[in-house]
PDB file of N, CA and C in Angstrom:
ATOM      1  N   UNK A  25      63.467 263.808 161.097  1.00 80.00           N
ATOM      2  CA  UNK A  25      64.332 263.553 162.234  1.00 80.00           C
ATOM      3  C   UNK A  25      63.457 263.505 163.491  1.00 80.00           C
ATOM      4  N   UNK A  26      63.826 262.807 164.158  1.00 87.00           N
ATOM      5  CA  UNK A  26      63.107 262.359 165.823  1.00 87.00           C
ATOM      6  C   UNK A  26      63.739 262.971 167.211  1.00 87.00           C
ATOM      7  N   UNK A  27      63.746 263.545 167.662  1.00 92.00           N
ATOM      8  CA  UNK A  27      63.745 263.280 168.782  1.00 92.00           C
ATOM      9  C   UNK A  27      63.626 262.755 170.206  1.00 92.00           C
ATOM     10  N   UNK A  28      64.610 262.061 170.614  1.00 95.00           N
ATOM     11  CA  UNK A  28      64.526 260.987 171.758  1.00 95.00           C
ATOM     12  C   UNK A  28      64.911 261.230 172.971  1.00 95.00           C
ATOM     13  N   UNK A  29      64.018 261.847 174.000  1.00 96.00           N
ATOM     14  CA  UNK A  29      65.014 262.517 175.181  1.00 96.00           C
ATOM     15  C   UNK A  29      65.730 261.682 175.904  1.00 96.00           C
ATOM     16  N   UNK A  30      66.679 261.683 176.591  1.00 94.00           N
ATOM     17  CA  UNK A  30      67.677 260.752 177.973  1.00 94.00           C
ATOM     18  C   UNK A  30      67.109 261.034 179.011  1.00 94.00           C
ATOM     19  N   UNK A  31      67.348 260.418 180.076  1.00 94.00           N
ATOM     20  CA  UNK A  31      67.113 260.255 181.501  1.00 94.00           C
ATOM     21  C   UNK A  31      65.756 260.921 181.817  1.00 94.00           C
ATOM     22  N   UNK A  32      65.653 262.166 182.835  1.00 94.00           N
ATOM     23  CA  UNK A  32      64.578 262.329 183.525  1.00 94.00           C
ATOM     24  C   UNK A  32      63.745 264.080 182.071  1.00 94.00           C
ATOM     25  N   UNK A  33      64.692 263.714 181.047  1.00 96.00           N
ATOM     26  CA  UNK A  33      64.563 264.798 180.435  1.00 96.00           C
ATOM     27  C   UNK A  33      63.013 264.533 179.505  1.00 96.00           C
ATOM     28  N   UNK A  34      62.431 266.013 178.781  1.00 97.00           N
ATOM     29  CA  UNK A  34      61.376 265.905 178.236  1.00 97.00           C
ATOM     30  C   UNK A  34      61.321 266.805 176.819  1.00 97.00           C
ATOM     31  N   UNK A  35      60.493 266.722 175.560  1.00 97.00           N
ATOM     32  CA  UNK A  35      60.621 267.627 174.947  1.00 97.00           C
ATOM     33  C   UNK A  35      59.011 268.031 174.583  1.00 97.00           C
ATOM     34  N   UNK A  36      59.556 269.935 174.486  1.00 97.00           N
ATOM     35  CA  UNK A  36      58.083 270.366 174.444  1.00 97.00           C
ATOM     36  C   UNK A  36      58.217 270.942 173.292  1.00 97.00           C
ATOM     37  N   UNK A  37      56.948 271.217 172.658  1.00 96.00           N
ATOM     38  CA  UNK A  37      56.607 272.450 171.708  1.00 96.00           C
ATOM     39  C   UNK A  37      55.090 273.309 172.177  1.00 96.00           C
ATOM     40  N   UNK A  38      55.790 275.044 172.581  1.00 91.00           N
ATOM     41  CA  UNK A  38      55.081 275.568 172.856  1.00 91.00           C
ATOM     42  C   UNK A  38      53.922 275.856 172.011  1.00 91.00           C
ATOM     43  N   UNK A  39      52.209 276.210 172.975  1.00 87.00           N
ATOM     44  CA  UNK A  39      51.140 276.211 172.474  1.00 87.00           C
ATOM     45  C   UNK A  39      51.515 277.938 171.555  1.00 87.00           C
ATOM     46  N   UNK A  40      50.913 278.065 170.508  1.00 77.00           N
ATOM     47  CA  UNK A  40      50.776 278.918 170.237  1.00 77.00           C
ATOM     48  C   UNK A  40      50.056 280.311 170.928  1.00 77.00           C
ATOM     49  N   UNK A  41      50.625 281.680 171.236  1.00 63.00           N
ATOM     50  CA  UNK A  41      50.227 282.331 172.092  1.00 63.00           C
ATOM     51  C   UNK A  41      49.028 283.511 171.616  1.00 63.00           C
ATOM     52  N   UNK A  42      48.575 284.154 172.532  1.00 59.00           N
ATOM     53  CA  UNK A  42      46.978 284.389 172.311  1.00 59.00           C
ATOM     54  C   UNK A  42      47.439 285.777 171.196  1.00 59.00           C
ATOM     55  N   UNK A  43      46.415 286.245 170.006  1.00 62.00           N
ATOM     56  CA  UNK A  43      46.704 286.998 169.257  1.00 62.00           C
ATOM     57  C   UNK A  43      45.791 287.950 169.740  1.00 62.00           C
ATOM     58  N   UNK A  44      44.798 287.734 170.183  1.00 66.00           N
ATOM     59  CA  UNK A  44      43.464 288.636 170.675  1.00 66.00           C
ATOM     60  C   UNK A  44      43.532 288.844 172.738  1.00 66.00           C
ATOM     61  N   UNK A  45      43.305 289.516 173.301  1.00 65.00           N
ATOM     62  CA  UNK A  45      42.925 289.331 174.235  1.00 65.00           C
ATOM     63  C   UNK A  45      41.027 289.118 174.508  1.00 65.00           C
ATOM     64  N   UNK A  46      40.784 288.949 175.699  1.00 71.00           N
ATOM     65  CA  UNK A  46      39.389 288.452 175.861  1.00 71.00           C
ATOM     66  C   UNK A  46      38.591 289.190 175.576  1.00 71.00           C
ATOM     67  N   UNK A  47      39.146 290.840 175.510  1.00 75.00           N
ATOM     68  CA  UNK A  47      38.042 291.614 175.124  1.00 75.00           C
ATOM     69  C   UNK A  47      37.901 292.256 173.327  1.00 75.00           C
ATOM     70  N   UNK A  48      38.506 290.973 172.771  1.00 72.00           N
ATOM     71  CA  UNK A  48      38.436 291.668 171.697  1.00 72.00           C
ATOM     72  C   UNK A  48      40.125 292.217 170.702  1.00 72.00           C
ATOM     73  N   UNK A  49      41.043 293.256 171.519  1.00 69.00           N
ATOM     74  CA  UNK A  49      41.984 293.831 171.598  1.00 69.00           C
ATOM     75  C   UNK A  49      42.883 292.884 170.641  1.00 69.00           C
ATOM     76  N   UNK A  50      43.341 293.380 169.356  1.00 68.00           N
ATOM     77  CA  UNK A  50      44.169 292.568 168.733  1.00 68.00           C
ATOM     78  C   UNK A  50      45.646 292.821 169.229  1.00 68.00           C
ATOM     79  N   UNK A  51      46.730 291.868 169.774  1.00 59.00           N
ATOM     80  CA  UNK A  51      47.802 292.463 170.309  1.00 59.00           C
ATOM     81  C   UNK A  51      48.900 292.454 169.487  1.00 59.00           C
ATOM     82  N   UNK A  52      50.166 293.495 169.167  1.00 60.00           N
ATOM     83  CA  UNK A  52      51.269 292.946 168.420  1.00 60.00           C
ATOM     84  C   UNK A  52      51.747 291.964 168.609  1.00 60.00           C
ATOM     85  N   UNK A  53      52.784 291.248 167.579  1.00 56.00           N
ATOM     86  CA  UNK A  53      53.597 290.366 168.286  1.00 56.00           C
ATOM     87  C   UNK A  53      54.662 290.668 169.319  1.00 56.00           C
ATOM     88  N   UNK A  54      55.385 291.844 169.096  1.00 58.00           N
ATOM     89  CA  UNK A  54      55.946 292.434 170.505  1.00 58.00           C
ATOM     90  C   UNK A  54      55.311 292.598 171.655  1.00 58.00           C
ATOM     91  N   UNK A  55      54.428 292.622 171.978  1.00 51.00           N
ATOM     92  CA  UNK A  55      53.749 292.273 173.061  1.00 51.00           C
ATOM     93  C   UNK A  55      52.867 291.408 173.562  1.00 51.00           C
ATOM     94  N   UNK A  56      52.957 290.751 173.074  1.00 52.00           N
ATOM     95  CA  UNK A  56      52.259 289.003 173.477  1.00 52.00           C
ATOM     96  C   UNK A  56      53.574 288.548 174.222  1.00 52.00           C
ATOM     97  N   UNK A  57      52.782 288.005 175.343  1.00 59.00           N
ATOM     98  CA  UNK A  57      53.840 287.131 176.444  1.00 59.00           C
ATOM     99  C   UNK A  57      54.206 285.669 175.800  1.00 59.00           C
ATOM    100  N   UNK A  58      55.153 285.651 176.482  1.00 62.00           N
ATOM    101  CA  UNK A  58      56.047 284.436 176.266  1.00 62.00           C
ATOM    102  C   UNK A  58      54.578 282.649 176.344  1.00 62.00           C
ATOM    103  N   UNK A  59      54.511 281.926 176.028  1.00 65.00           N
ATOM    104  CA  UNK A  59      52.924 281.326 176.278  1.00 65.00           C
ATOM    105  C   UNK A  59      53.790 280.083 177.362  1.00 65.00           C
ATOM    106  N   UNK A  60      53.648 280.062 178.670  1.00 87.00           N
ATOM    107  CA  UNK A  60      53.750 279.064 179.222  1.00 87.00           C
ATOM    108  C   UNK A  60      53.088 277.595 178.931  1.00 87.00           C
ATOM    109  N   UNK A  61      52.534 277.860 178.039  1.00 92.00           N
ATOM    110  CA  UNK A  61      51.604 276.100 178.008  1.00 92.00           C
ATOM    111  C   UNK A  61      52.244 275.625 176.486  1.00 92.00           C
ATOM    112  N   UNK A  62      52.480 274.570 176.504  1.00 95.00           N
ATOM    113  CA  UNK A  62      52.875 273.612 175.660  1.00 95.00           C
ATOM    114  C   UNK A  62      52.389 271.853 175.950  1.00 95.00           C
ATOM    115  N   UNK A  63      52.880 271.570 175.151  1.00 97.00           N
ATOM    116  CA  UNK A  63      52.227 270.097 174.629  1.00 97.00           C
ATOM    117  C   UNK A  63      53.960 269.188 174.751  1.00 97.00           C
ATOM    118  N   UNK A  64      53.551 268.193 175.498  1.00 97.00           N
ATOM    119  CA  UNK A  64      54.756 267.186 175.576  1.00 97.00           C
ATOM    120  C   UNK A  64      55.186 266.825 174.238  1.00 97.00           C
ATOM    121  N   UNK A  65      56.458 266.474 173.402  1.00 97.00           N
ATOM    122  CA  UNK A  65      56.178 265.264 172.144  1.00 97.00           C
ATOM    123  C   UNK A  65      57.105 263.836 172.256  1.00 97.00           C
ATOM    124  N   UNK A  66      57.724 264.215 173.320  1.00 97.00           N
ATOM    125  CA  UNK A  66      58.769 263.452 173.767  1.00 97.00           C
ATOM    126  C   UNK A  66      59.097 263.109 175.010  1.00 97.00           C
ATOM    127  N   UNK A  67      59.208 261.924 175.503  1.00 97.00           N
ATOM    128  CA  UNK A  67      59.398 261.438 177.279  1.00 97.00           C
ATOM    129  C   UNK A  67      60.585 260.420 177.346  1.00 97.00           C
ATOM    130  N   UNK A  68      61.842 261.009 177.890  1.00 96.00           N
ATOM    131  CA  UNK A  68      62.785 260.408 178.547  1.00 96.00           C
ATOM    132  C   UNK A  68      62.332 259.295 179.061  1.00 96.00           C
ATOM    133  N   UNK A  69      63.440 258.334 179.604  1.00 95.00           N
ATOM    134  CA  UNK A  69      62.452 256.834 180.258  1.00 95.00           C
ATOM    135  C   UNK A  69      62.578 256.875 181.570  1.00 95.00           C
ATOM    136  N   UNK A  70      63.074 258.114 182.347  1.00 93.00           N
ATOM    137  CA  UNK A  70      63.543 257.819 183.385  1.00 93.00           C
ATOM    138  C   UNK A  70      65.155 257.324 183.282  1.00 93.00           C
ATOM    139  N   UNK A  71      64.336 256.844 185.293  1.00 88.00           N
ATOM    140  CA  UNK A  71      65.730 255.895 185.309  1.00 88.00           C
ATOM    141  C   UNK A  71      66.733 256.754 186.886  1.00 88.00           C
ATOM    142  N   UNK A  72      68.252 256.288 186.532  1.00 88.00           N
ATOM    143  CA  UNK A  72      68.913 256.887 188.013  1.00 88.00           C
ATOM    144  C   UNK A  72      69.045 258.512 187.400  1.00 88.00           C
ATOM    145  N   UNK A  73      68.768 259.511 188.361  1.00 84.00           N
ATOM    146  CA  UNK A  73      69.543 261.295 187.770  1.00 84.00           C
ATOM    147  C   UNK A  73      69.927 261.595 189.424  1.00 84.00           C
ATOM    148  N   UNK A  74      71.215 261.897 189.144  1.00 86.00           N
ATOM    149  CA  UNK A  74      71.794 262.160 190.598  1.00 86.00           C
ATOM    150  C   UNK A  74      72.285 261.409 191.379  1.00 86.00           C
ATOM    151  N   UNK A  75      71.620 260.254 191.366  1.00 90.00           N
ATOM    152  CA  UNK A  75      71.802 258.996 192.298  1.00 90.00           C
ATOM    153  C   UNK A  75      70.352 258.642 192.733  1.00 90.00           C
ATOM    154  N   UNK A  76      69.393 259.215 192.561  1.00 90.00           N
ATOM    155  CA  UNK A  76      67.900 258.970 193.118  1.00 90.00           C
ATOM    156  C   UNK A  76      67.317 258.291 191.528  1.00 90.00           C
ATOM    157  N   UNK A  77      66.457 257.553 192.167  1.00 92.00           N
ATOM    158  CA  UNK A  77      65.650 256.951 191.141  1.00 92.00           C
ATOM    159  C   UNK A  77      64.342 258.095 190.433  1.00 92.00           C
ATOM    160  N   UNK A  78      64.372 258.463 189.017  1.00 91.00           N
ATOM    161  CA  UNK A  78      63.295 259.109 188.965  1.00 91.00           C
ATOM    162  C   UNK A  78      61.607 258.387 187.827  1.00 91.00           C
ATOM    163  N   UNK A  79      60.729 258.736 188.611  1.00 94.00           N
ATOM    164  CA  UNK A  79      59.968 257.959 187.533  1.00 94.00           C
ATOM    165  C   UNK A  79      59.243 258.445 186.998  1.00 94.00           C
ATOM    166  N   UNK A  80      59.103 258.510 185.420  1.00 95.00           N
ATOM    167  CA  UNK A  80      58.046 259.894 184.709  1.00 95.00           C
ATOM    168  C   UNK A  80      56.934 259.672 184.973  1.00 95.00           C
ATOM    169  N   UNK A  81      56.276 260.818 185.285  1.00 94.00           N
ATOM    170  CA  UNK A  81      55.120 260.987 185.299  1.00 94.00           C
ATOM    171  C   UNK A  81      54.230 261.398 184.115  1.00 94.00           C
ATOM    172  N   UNK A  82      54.775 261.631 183.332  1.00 96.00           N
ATOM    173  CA  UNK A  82      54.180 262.314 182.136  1.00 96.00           C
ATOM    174  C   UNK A  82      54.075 261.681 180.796  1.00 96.00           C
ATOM    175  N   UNK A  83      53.215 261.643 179.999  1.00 96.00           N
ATOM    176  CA  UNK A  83      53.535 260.901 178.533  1.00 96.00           C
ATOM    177  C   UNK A  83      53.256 262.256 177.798  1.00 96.00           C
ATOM    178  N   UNK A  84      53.208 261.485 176.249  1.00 97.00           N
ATOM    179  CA  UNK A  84      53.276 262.119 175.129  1.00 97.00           C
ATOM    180  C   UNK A  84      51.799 262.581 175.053  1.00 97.00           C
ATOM    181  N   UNK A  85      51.853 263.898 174.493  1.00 97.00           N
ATOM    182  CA  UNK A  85      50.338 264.447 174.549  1.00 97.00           C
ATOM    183  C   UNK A  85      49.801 265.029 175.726  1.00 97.00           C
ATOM    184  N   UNK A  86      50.326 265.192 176.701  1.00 97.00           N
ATOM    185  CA  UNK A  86      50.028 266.401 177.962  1.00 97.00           C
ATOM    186  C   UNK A  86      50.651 267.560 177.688  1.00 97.00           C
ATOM    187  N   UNK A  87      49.280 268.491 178.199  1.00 96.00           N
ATOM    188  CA  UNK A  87      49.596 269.997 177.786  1.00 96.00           C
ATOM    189  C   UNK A  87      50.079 270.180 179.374  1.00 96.00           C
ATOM    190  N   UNK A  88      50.832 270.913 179.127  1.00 97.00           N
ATOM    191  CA  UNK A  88      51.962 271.067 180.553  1.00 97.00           C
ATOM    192  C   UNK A  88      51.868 272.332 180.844  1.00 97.00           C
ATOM    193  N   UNK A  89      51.884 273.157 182.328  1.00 95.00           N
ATOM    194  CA  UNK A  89      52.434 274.187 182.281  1.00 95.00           C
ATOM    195  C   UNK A  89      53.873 274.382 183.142  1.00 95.00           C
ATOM    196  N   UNK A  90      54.736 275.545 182.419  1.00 94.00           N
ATOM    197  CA  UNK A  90      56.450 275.547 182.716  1.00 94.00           C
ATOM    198  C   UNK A  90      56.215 276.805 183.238  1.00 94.00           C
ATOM    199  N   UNK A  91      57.825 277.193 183.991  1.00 87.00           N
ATOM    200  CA  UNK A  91      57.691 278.275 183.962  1.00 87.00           C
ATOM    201  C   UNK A  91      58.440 279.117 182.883  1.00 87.00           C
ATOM    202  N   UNK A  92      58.174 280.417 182.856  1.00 84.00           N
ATOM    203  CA  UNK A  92      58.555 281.431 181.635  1.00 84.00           C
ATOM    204  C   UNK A  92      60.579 280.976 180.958  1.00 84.00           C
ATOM    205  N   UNK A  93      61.395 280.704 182.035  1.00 86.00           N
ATOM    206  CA  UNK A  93      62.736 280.770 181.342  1.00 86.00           C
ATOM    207  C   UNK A  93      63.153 279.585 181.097  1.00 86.00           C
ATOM    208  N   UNK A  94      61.999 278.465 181.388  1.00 90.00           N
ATOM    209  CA  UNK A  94      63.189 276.677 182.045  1.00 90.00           C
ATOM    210  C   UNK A  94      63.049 276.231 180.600  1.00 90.00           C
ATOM    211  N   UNK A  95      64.140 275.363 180.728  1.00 95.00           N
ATOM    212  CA  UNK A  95      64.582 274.733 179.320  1.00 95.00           C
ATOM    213  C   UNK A  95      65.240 274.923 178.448  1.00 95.00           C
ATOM    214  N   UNK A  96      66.331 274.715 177.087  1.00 96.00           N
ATOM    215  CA  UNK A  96      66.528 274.749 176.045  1.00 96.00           C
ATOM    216  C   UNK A  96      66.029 274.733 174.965  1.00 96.00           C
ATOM    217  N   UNK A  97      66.047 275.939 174.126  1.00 95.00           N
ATOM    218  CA  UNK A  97      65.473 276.003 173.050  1.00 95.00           C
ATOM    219  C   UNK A  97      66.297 275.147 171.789  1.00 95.00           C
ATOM    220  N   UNK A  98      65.663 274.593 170.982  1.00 96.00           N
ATOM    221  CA  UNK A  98      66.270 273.806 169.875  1.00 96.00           C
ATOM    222  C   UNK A  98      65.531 274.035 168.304  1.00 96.00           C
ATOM    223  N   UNK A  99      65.974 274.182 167.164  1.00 96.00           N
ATOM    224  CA  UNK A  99      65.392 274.465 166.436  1.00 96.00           C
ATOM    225  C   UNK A  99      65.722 272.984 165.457  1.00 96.00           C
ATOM    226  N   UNK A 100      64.768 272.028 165.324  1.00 94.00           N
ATOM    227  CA  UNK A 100      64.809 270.539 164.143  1.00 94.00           C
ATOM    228  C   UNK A 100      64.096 270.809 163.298  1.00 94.00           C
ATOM    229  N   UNK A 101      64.182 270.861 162.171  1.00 93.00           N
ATOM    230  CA  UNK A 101      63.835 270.960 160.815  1.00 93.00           C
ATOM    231  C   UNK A 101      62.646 271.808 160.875  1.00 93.00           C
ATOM    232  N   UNK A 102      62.795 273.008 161.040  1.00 94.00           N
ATOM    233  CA  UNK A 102      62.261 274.415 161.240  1.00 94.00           C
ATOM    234  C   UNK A 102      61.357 274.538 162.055  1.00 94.00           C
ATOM    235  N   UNK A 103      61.291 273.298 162.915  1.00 94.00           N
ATOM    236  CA  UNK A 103      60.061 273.344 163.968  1.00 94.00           C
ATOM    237  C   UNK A 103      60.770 273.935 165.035  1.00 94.00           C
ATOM    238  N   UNK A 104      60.249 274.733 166.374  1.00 95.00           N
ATOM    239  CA  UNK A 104      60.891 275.025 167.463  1.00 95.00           C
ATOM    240  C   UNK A 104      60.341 274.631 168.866  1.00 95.00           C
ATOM    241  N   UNK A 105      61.554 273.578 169.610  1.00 96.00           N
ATOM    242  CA  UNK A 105      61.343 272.727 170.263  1.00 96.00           C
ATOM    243  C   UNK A 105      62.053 273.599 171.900  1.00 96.00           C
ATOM    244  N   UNK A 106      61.367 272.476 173.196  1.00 96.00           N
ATOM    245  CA  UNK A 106      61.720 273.404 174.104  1.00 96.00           C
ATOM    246  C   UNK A 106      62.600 271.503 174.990  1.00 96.00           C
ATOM    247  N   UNK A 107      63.962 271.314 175.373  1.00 97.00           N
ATOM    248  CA  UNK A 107      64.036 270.509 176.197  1.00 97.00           C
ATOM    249  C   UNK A 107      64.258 270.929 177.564  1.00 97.00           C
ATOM    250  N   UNK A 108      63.587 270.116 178.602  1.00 96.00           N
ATOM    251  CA  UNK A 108      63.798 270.444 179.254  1.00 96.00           C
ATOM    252  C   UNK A 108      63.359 269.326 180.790  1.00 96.00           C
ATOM    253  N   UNK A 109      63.559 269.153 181.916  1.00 95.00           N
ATOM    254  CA  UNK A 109      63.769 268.237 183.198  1.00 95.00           C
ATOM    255  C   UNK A 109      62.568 268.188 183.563  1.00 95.00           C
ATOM    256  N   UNK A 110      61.765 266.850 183.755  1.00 94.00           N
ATOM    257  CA  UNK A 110      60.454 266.784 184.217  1.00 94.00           C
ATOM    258  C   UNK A 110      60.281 267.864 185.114  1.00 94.00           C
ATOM    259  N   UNK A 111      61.398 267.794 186.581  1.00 92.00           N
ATOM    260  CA  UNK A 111      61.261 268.597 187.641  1.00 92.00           C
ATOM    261  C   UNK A 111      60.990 270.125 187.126  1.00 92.00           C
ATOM    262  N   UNK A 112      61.349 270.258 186.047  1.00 93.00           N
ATOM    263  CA  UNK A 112      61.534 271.845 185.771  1.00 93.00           C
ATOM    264  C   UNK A 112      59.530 272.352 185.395  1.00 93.00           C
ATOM    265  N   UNK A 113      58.780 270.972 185.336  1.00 95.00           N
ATOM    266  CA  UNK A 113      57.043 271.196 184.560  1.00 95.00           C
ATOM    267  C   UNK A 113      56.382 271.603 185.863  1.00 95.00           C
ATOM    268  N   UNK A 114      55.782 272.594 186.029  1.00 95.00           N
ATOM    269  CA  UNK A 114      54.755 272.904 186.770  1.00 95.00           C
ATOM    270  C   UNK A 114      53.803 272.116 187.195  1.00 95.00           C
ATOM    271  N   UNK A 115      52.744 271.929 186.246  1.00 96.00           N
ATOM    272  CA  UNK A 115      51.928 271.271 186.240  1.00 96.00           C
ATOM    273  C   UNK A 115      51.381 270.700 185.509  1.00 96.00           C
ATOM    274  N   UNK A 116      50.194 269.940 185.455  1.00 96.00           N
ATOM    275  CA  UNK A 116      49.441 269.207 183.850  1.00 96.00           C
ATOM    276  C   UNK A 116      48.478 270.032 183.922  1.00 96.00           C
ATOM    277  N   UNK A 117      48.268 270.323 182.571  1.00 94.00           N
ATOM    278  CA  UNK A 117      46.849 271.011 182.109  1.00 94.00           C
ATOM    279  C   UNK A 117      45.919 270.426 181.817  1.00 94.00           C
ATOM    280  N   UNK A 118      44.411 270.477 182.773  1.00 90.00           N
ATOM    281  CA  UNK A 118      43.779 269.540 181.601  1.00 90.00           C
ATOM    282  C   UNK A 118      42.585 269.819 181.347  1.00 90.00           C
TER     283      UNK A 118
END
């Protein structure tokens, strides 16, 4: 199954989050933070949202950073997906 986002919308799947810290320190999974960085797999085409014209900036394959709560979580054939509003991406990672 595919996923195809609408309008100014996007879909992510988060990067996997750090198991070690830098010094070594193996961390539980209860305490590993939420991982803000993910990877685009999906780009809306744009188009009118609101009444303003919006135009993506982003393609498939940019590691993005979000912040910690934005988006919908979705679960497609046991993968776990994040949708969510260009406006809502921080920044590009690169």
């Amino acid at each position: 199954m595919t996923i195809k986002p609408l309008a100014d919308r996007v879909v992510i799947k988060m990067v996997k989050a750090e198991e070690t810290t830098k010094s070594g320190i193996i961390l539980s999974a209860g305490s590993q933070e939420k991982p803000q960085i993910a990877e685009i797999v999906a780009v809306g085409p744009g188009g009118v949202v609101d009444g303003k014209e919006v135009k993506m900036e982003l393609s498939v394959g940019n590691r993005v950073l979000i912040s910690k709560y934005a988006g919908t979580e979705v679960k497609i054939d046991g993968e776990e997906y994040t949708i969510l509003r260009q406006g809502d991406i921080l920044a590009i990672v690169e």
